[in-house]
Amino acid sequence: GENVEQHPSTLSVQEGDSAVIKCTYSDSASNYFPWYKQELGKRPQLIIDIRSNVGEKKDQRIAVTLNKTAKHFSLHITETQPEDSAVYFCAARDTGNQFYFGTGTSLTVIP
Amino acid sequence: NAGVTQTPKFQVLKTGQSMTLQCAQDMNHEYMSWYRQDPGMGLRLIHYSVGAGITDQGEVPNGYNVSRSTTEDFPLRLLSAAPSQTSVYFCASREQNGANVLTFGAGSRLTVL
């Protein structure tokens, strides 16, 4: 089955700096890659996603890039704010339509 | 439209006890699933269903049973709880085809003593 690895597990940045979280996947046939944000004690919520036929997608301060050849994708958050502090999960959907999640990155934005 | 509703939010069990985590969705989603979330392990798929009467195993199915008698409900049963099942459980649903957005419930925190 699909295996998704995520790095780093923890990340601290100063407010206003950028944050980058990286994920790799094993199944070259996986075709959809969402990112979820989970605030403390809350449920995961989708923040951005990318399909395998697209190399980059941007939504205001967040962007996701996908390198199919290398089988990795990344989340970029620019001009970080304290409210960006949360756990972020990447995921990959395989051809069986199942989602496999990374182990999460705990992002702390220091005011 | 309540989305995905999970009950209970918190539960403490003794080893060997049984219980059922409830999950209901009102979005007419065909696909429903259960994940467990453990520190450093991310979200791992336990069981899933692509429609009423159809269930299948995920990555970590041992010790859990599910059934899907209606489109709306997808309960998760622990027949004989073990301390290793202490975790936060999330139910999630989505349309089977088309949009792939997983909508999660609020989670159920289970402690097995």
mmCIF file with all atom_site columns, N, CA, C and O in Angstrom, chain A residues 36-45 82-89 105-108, chain B residues 9-10 37 39 88 90 105-107 109:
data_model
loop_
_atom_site.group_PDB
_atom_site.id
_atom_site.type_symbol
_atom_site.label_atom_id
_atom_site.label_alt_id
_atom_site.label_comp_id
_atom_site.label_asym_id
_atom_site.label_entity_id
_atom_site.label_seq_id
_atom_site.pdbx_PDB_ins_code
_atom_site.Cartn_x
_atom_site.Cartn_y
_atom_site.Cartn_z
_atom_site.occupancy
_atom_site.B_iso_or_equiv
_atom_site.pdbx_formal_charge
_atom_site.auth_seq_id
_atom_site.auth_comp_id
_atom_site.auth_asym_id
_atom_site.auth_atom_id
_atom_site.pdbx_PDB_model_num
ATOM 1   N N  . TYR A 1 36  ? -4.182  18.920 5.463  1.00 0.00 ? 36  TYR A N  1
ATOM 2   C CA . TYR A 1 36  ? -5.147  19.206 6.507  1.00 0.00 ? 36  TYR A CA 1
ATOM 3   C C  . TYR A 1 36  ? -4.465  19.939 7.652  1.00 0.00 ? 36  TYR A C  1
ATOM 4   O O  . TYR A 1 36  ? -3.310  19.674 7.984  1.00 0.00 ? 36  TYR A O  1
ATOM 5   N N  . LYS A 1 37  ? -5.219  20.854 8.255  1.00 0.00 ? 37  LYS A N  1
ATOM 6   C CA . LYS A 1 37  ? -4.754  21.593 9.425  1.00 0.00 ? 37  LYS A CA 1
ATOM 7   C C  . LYS A 1 37  ? -5.607  21.171 10.618 1.00 0.00 ? 37  LYS A C  1
ATOM 8   O O  . LYS A 1 37  ? -6.839  21.113 10.516 1.00 0.00 ? 37  LYS A O  1
ATOM 9   N N  . GLN A 1 38  ? -4.940  20.851 11.723 1.00 0.00 ? 38  GLN A N  1
ATOM 10  C CA . GLN A 1 38  ? -5.662  20.456 12.919 1.00 0.00 ? 38  GLN A CA 1
ATOM 11  C C  . GLN A 1 38  ? -5.235  21.334 14.081 1.00 0.00 ? 38  GLN A C  1
ATOM 12  O O  . GLN A 1 38  ? -4.116  21.239 14.567 1.00 0.00 ? 38  GLN A O  1
ATOM 13  N N  . GLU A 1 39  ? -6.124  22.186 14.511 1.00 0.00 ? 39  GLU A N  1
ATOM 14  C CA . GLU A 1 39  ? -5.863  23.008 15.691 1.00 0.00 ? 39  GLU A CA 1
ATOM 15  C C  . GLU A 1 39  ? -6.082  22.166 16.940 1.00 0.00 ? 39  GLU A C  1
ATOM 16  O O  . GLU A 1 39  ? -6.765  21.135 16.908 1.00 0.00 ? 39  GLU A O  1
ATOM 17  N N  . LEU A 1 40  ? -5.495  22.604 18.027 1.00 0.00 ? 40  LEU A N  1
ATOM 18  C CA . LEU A 1 40  ? -5.493  21.826 19.259 1.00 0.00 ? 40  LEU A CA 1
ATOM 19  C C  . LEU A 1 40  ? -6.915  21.460 19.685 1.00 0.00 ? 40  LEU A C  1
ATOM 20  O O  . LEU A 1 40  ? -7.781  22.324 19.840 1.00 0.00 ? 40  LEU A O  1
ATOM 21  N N  . GLY A 1 41  ? -7.161  20.167 19.826 1.00 0.00 ? 41  GLY A N  1
ATOM 22  C CA . GLY A 1 41  ? -8.458  19.687 20.268 1.00 0.00 ? 41  GLY A CA 1
ATOM 23  C C  . GLY A 1 41  ? -9.549  19.735 19.229 1.00 0.00 ? 41  GLY A C  1
ATOM 24  O O  . GLY A 1 41  ? -10.713 19.471 19.539 1.00 0.00 ? 41  GLY A O  1
ATOM 25  N N  . LYS A 1 42  ? -9.190  20.062 18.005 1.00 0.00 ? 42  LYS A N  1
ATOM 26  C CA . LYS A 1 42  ? -10.204 20.183 16.948 1.00 0.00 ? 42  LYS A CA 1
ATOM 27  C C  . LYS A 1 42  ? -10.044 19.067 15.910 1.00 0.00 ? 42  LYS A C  1
ATOM 28  O O  . LYS A 1 42  ? -9.107  18.273 15.961 1.00 0.00 ? 42  LYS A O  1
ATOM 29  N N  . ARG A 1 43  ? -10.955 19.048 14.985 1.00 0.00 ? 43  ARG A N  1
ATOM 30  C CA . ARG A 1 43  ? -10.889 18.051 13.907 1.00 0.00 ? 43  ARG A CA 1
ATOM 31  C C  . ARG A 1 43  ? -9.998  18.539 12.786 1.00 0.00 ? 43  ARG A C  1
ATOM 32  O O  . ARG A 1 43  ? -9.834  19.745 12.585 1.00 0.00 ? 43  ARG A O  1
ATOM 33  N N  . PRO A 1 44  ? -9.377  17.639 12.009 1.00 0.00 ? 44  PRO A N  1
ATOM 34  C CA . PRO A 1 44  ? -8.602  18.055 10.826 1.00 0.00 ? 44  PRO A CA 1
ATOM 35  C C  . PRO A 1 44  ? -9.522  18.704 9.798  1.00 0.00 ? 44  PRO A C  1
ATOM 36  O O  . PRO A 1 44  ? -10.652 18.237 9.566  1.00 0.00 ? 44  PRO A O  1
ATOM 37  N N  . GLN A 1 45  ? -9.014  19.767 9.176  1.00 0.00 ? 45  GLN A N  1
ATOM 38  C CA . GLN A 1 45  ? -9.788  20.452 8.141  1.00 0.00 ? 45  GLN A CA 1
ATOM 39  C C  . GLN A 1 45  ? -8.913  20.702 6.932  1.00 0.00 ? 45  GLN A C  1
ATOM 40  O O  . GLN A 1 45  ? -7.754  21.105 7.072  1.00 0.00 ? 45  GLN A O  1
ATOM 41  N N  . PRO A 1 82  ? 0.419   33.923 14.135 1.00 0.00 ? 82  PRO A N  1
ATOM 42  C CA . PRO A 1 82  ? 0.200   33.022 15.278 1.00 0.00 ? 82  PRO A CA 1
ATOM 43  C C  . PRO A 1 82  ? -0.949  32.046 15.057 1.00 0.00 ? 82  PRO A C  1
ATOM 44  O O  . PRO A 1 82  ? -0.878  30.900 15.511 1.00 0.00 ? 82  PRO A O  1
ATOM 45  N N  . GLU A 1 83  ? -1.974  32.460 14.338 1.00 0.00 ? 83  GLU A N  1
ATOM 46  C CA . GLU A 1 83  ? -3.112  31.562 14.097 1.00 0.00 ? 83  GLU A CA 1
ATOM 47  C C  . GLU A 1 83  ? -2.789  30.423 13.134 1.00 0.00 ? 83  GLU A C  1
ATOM 48  O O  . GLU A 1 83  ? -3.612  29.514 12.941 1.00 0.00 ? 83  GLU A O  1
ATOM 49  N N  . ASP A 1 84  ? -1.603  30.459 12.532 1.00 0.00 ? 84  ASP A N  1
ATOM 50  C CA . ASP A 1 84  ? -1.160  29.337 11.710 1.00 0.00 ? 84  ASP A CA 1
ATOM 51  C C  . ASP A 1 84  ? -0.633  28.191 12.575 1.00 0.00 ? 84  ASP A C  1
ATOM 52  O O  . ASP A 1 84  ? -0.394  27.088 12.072 1.00 0.00 ? 84  ASP A O  1
ATOM 53  N N  . SER A 1 85  ? -0.415  28.437 13.852 1.00 0.00 ? 85  SER A N  1
ATOM 54  C CA . SER A 1 85  ? 0.075   27.397 14.762 1.00 0.00 ? 85  SER A CA 1
ATOM 55  C C  . SER A 1 85  ? -0.949  26.260 14.835 1.00 0.00 ? 85  SER A C  1
ATOM 56  O O  . SER A 1 85  ? -2.120  26.485 15.167 1.00 0.00 ? 85  SER A O  1
ATOM 57  N N  . ALA A 1 86  ? -0.502  25.067 14.508 1.00 0.00 ? 86  ALA A N  1
ATOM 58  C CA . ALA A 1 86  ? -1.393  23.901 14.447 1.00 0.00 ? 86  ALA A CA 1
ATOM 59  C C  . ALA A 1 86  ? -0.561  22.696 14.040 1.00 0.00 ? 86  ALA A C  1
ATOM 60  O O  . ALA A 1 86  ? 0.642   22.810 13.800 1.00 0.00 ? 86  ALA A O  1
ATOM 61  N N  . VAL A 1 87  ? -1.212  21.546 13.953 1.00 0.00 ? 87  VAL A N  1
ATOM 62  C CA . VAL A 1 87  ? -0.584  20.356 13.367 1.00 0.00 ? 87  VAL A CA 1
ATOM 63  C C  . VAL A 1 87  ? -1.076  20.239 11.929 1.00 0.00 ? 87  VAL A C  1
ATOM 64  O O  . VAL A 1 87  ? -2.281  20.349 11.670 1.00 0.00 ? 87  VAL A O  1
ATOM 65  N N  . TYR A 1 88  ? -0.158  20.035 11.017 1.00 0.00 ? 88  TYR A N  1
ATOM 66  C CA . TYR A 1 88  ? -0.483  19.921 9.606  1.00 0.00 ? 88  TYR A CA 1
ATOM 67  C C  . TYR A 1 88  ? -0.208  18.482 9.133  1.00 0.00 ? 88  TYR A C  1
ATOM 68  O O  . TYR A 1 88  ? 0.838   17.911 9.441  1.00 0.00 ? 88  TYR A O  1
ATOM 69  N N  . PHE A 1 89  ? -1.162  17.928 8.414  1.00 0.00 ? 89  PHE A N  1
ATOM 70  C CA . PHE A 1 89  ? -1.033  16.583 7.873  1.00 0.00 ? 89  PHE A CA 1
ATOM 71  C C  . PHE A 1 89  ? -1.084  16.619 6.359  1.00 0.00 ? 89  PHE A C  1
ATOM 72  O O  . PHE A 1 89  ? -1.968  17.258 5.779  1.00 0.00 ? 89  PHE A O  1
ATOM 73  N N  . THR A 1 105 ? 3.011   17.475 11.265 1.00 0.00 ? 105 THR A N  1
ATOM 74  C CA . THR A 1 105 ? 4.024   18.468 11.637 1.00 0.00 ? 105 THR A CA 1
ATOM 75  C C  . THR A 1 105 ? 3.384   19.476 12.565 1.00 0.00 ? 105 THR A C  1
ATOM 76  O O  . THR A 1 105 ? 2.374   20.088 12.216 1.00 0.00 ? 105 THR A O  1
ATOM 77  N N  . SER A 1 106 ? 3.963   19.614 13.740 1.00 0.00 ? 106 SER A N  1
ATOM 78  C CA . SER A 1 106 ? 3.459   20.593 14.698 1.00 0.00 ? 106 SER A CA 1
ATOM 79  C C  . SER A 1 106 ? 4.165   21.916 14.447 1.00 0.00 ? 106 SER A C  1
ATOM 80  O O  . SER A 1 106 ? 5.364   22.053 14.708 1.00 0.00 ? 106 SER A O  1
ATOM 81  N N  . LEU A 1 107 ? 3.429   22.880 13.930 1.00 0.00 ? 107 LEU A N  1
ATOM 82  C CA . LEU A 1 107 ? 3.981   24.197 13.606 1.00 0.00 ? 107 LEU A CA 1
ATOM 83  C C  . LEU A 1 107 ? 3.655   25.181 14.720 1.00 0.00 ? 107 LEU A C  1
ATOM 84  O O  . LEU A 1 107 ? 2.493   25.325 15.118 1.00 0.00 ? 107 LEU A O  1
ATOM 85  N N  . THR A 1 108 ? 4.691   25.847 15.193 1.00 0.00 ? 108 THR A N  1
ATOM 86  C CA . THR A 1 108 ? 4.521   26.908 16.185 1.00 0.00 ? 108 THR A CA 1
ATOM 87  C C  . THR A 1 108 ? 5.032   28.206 15.581 1.00 0.00 ? 108 THR A C  1
ATOM 88  O O  . THR A 1 108 ? 6.181   28.271 15.123 1.00 0.00 ? 108 THR A O  1
ATOM 89  N N  . LYS B 2 9   ? -17.848 12.010 23.025 1.00 0.00 ? 9   LYS B N  1
ATOM 90  C CA . LYS B 2 9   ? -16.611 12.780 22.866 1.00 0.00 ? 9   LYS B CA 1
ATOM 91  C C  . LYS B 2 9   ? -15.500 12.198 23.723 1.00 0.00 ? 9   LYS B C  1
ATOM 92  O O  . LYS B 2 9   ? -14.325 12.261 23.348 1.00 0.00 ? 9   LYS B O  1
ATOM 93  N N  . PHE B 2 10  ? -15.845 11.689 24.864 1.00 0.00 ? 10  PHE B N  1
ATOM 94  C CA . PHE B 2 10  ? -14.865 11.093 25.766 1.00 0.00 ? 10  PHE B CA 1
ATOM 95  C C  . PHE B 2 10  ? -15.432 9.789  26.334 1.00 0.00 ? 10  PHE B C  1
ATOM 96  O O  . PHE B 2 10  ? -16.635 9.697  26.580 1.00 0.00 ? 10  PHE B O  1
ATOM 97  N N  . GLN B 2 37  ? -5.970  8.350  15.769 1.00 0.00 ? 37  GLN B N  1
ATOM 98  C CA . GLN B 2 37  ? -4.856  9.280  15.790 1.00 0.00 ? 37  GLN B CA 1
ATOM 99  C C  . GLN B 2 37  ? -4.054  9.080  17.059 1.00 0.00 ? 37  GLN B C  1
ATOM 100 O O  . GLN B 2 37  ? -4.571  9.229  18.170 1.00 0.00 ? 37  GLN B O  1
ATOM 101 N N  . PRO B 2 39  ? -0.084  9.886  18.931 1.00 0.00 ? 39  PRO B N  1
ATOM 102 C CA . PRO B 2 39  ? 1.079   10.789 18.843 1.00 0.00 ? 39  PRO B CA 1
ATOM 103 C C  . PRO B 2 39  ? 2.188   10.186 17.982 1.00 0.00 ? 39  PRO B C  1
ATOM 104 O O  . PRO B 2 39  ? 2.591   9.038  18.167 1.00 0.00 ? 39  PRO B O  1
ATOM 105 N N  . VAL B 2 88  ? -7.401  8.722  19.984 1.00 0.00 ? 88  VAL B N  1
ATOM 106 C CA . VAL B 2 88  ? -8.475  9.602  19.537 1.00 0.00 ? 88  VAL B CA 1
ATOM 107 C C  . VAL B 2 88  ? -8.980  9.054  18.205 1.00 0.00 ? 88  VAL B C  1
ATOM 108 O O  . VAL B 2 88  ? -8.187  8.807  17.293 1.00 0.00 ? 88  VAL B O  1
ATOM 109 N N  . PHE B 2 90  ? -11.415 9.330  14.863 1.00 0.00 ? 90  PHE B N  1
ATOM 110 C CA . PHE B 2 90  ? -12.119 10.252 13.985 1.00 0.00 ? 90  PHE B CA 1
ATOM 111 C C  . PHE B 2 90  ? -12.898 9.469  12.935 1.00 0.00 ? 90  PHE B C  1
ATOM 112 O O  . PHE B 2 90  ? -12.365 8.565  12.288 1.00 0.00 ? 90  PHE B O  1
ATOM 113 N N  . GLY B 2 105 ? -15.417 14.192 11.653 1.00 0.00 ? 105 GLY B N  1
ATOM 114 C CA . GLY B 2 105 ? -16.159 14.475 12.859 1.00 0.00 ? 105 GLY B CA 1
ATOM 115 C C  . GLY B 2 105 ? -15.244 15.124 13.885 1.00 0.00 ? 105 GLY B C  1
ATOM 116 O O  . GLY B 2 105 ? -14.043 15.289 13.655 1.00 0.00 ? 105 GLY B O  1
ATOM 117 N N  . ALA B 2 106 ? -15.807 15.467 15.033 1.00 0.00 ? 106 ALA B N  1
ATOM 118 C CA . ALA B 2 106 ? -15.060 16.189 16.069 1.00 0.00 ? 106 ALA B CA 1
ATOM 119 C C  . ALA B 2 106 ? -14.124 15.297 16.867 1.00 0.00 ? 106 ALA B C  1
ATOM 120 O O  . ALA B 2 106 ? -13.308 15.790 17.635 1.00 0.00 ? 106 ALA B O  1
ATOM 121 N N  . GLY B 2 107 ? -14.237 14.011 16.716 1.00 0.00 ? 107 GLY B N  1
ATOM 122 C CA . GLY B 2 107 ? -13.333 13.090 17.390 1.00 0.00 ? 107 GLY B CA 1
ATOM 123 C C  . GLY B 2 107 ? -13.904 12.532 18.674 1.00 0.00 ? 107 GLY B C  1
ATOM 124 O O  . GLY B 2 107 ? -14.748 13.158 19.337 1.00 0.00 ? 107 GLY B O  1
ATOM 125 N N  . ARG B 2 109 ? -12.344 10.717 22.175 1.00 0.00 ? 109 ARG B N  1
ATOM 126 C CA . ARG B 2 109 ? -11.130 10.344 22.915 1.00 0.00 ? 109 ARG B CA 1
ATOM 127 C C  . ARG B 2 109 ? -11.444 9.163  23.809 1.00 0.00 ? 109 ARG B C  1
ATOM 128 O O  . ARG B 2 109 ? -12.285 9.261  24.699 1.00 0.00 ? 109 ARG B O  1
#
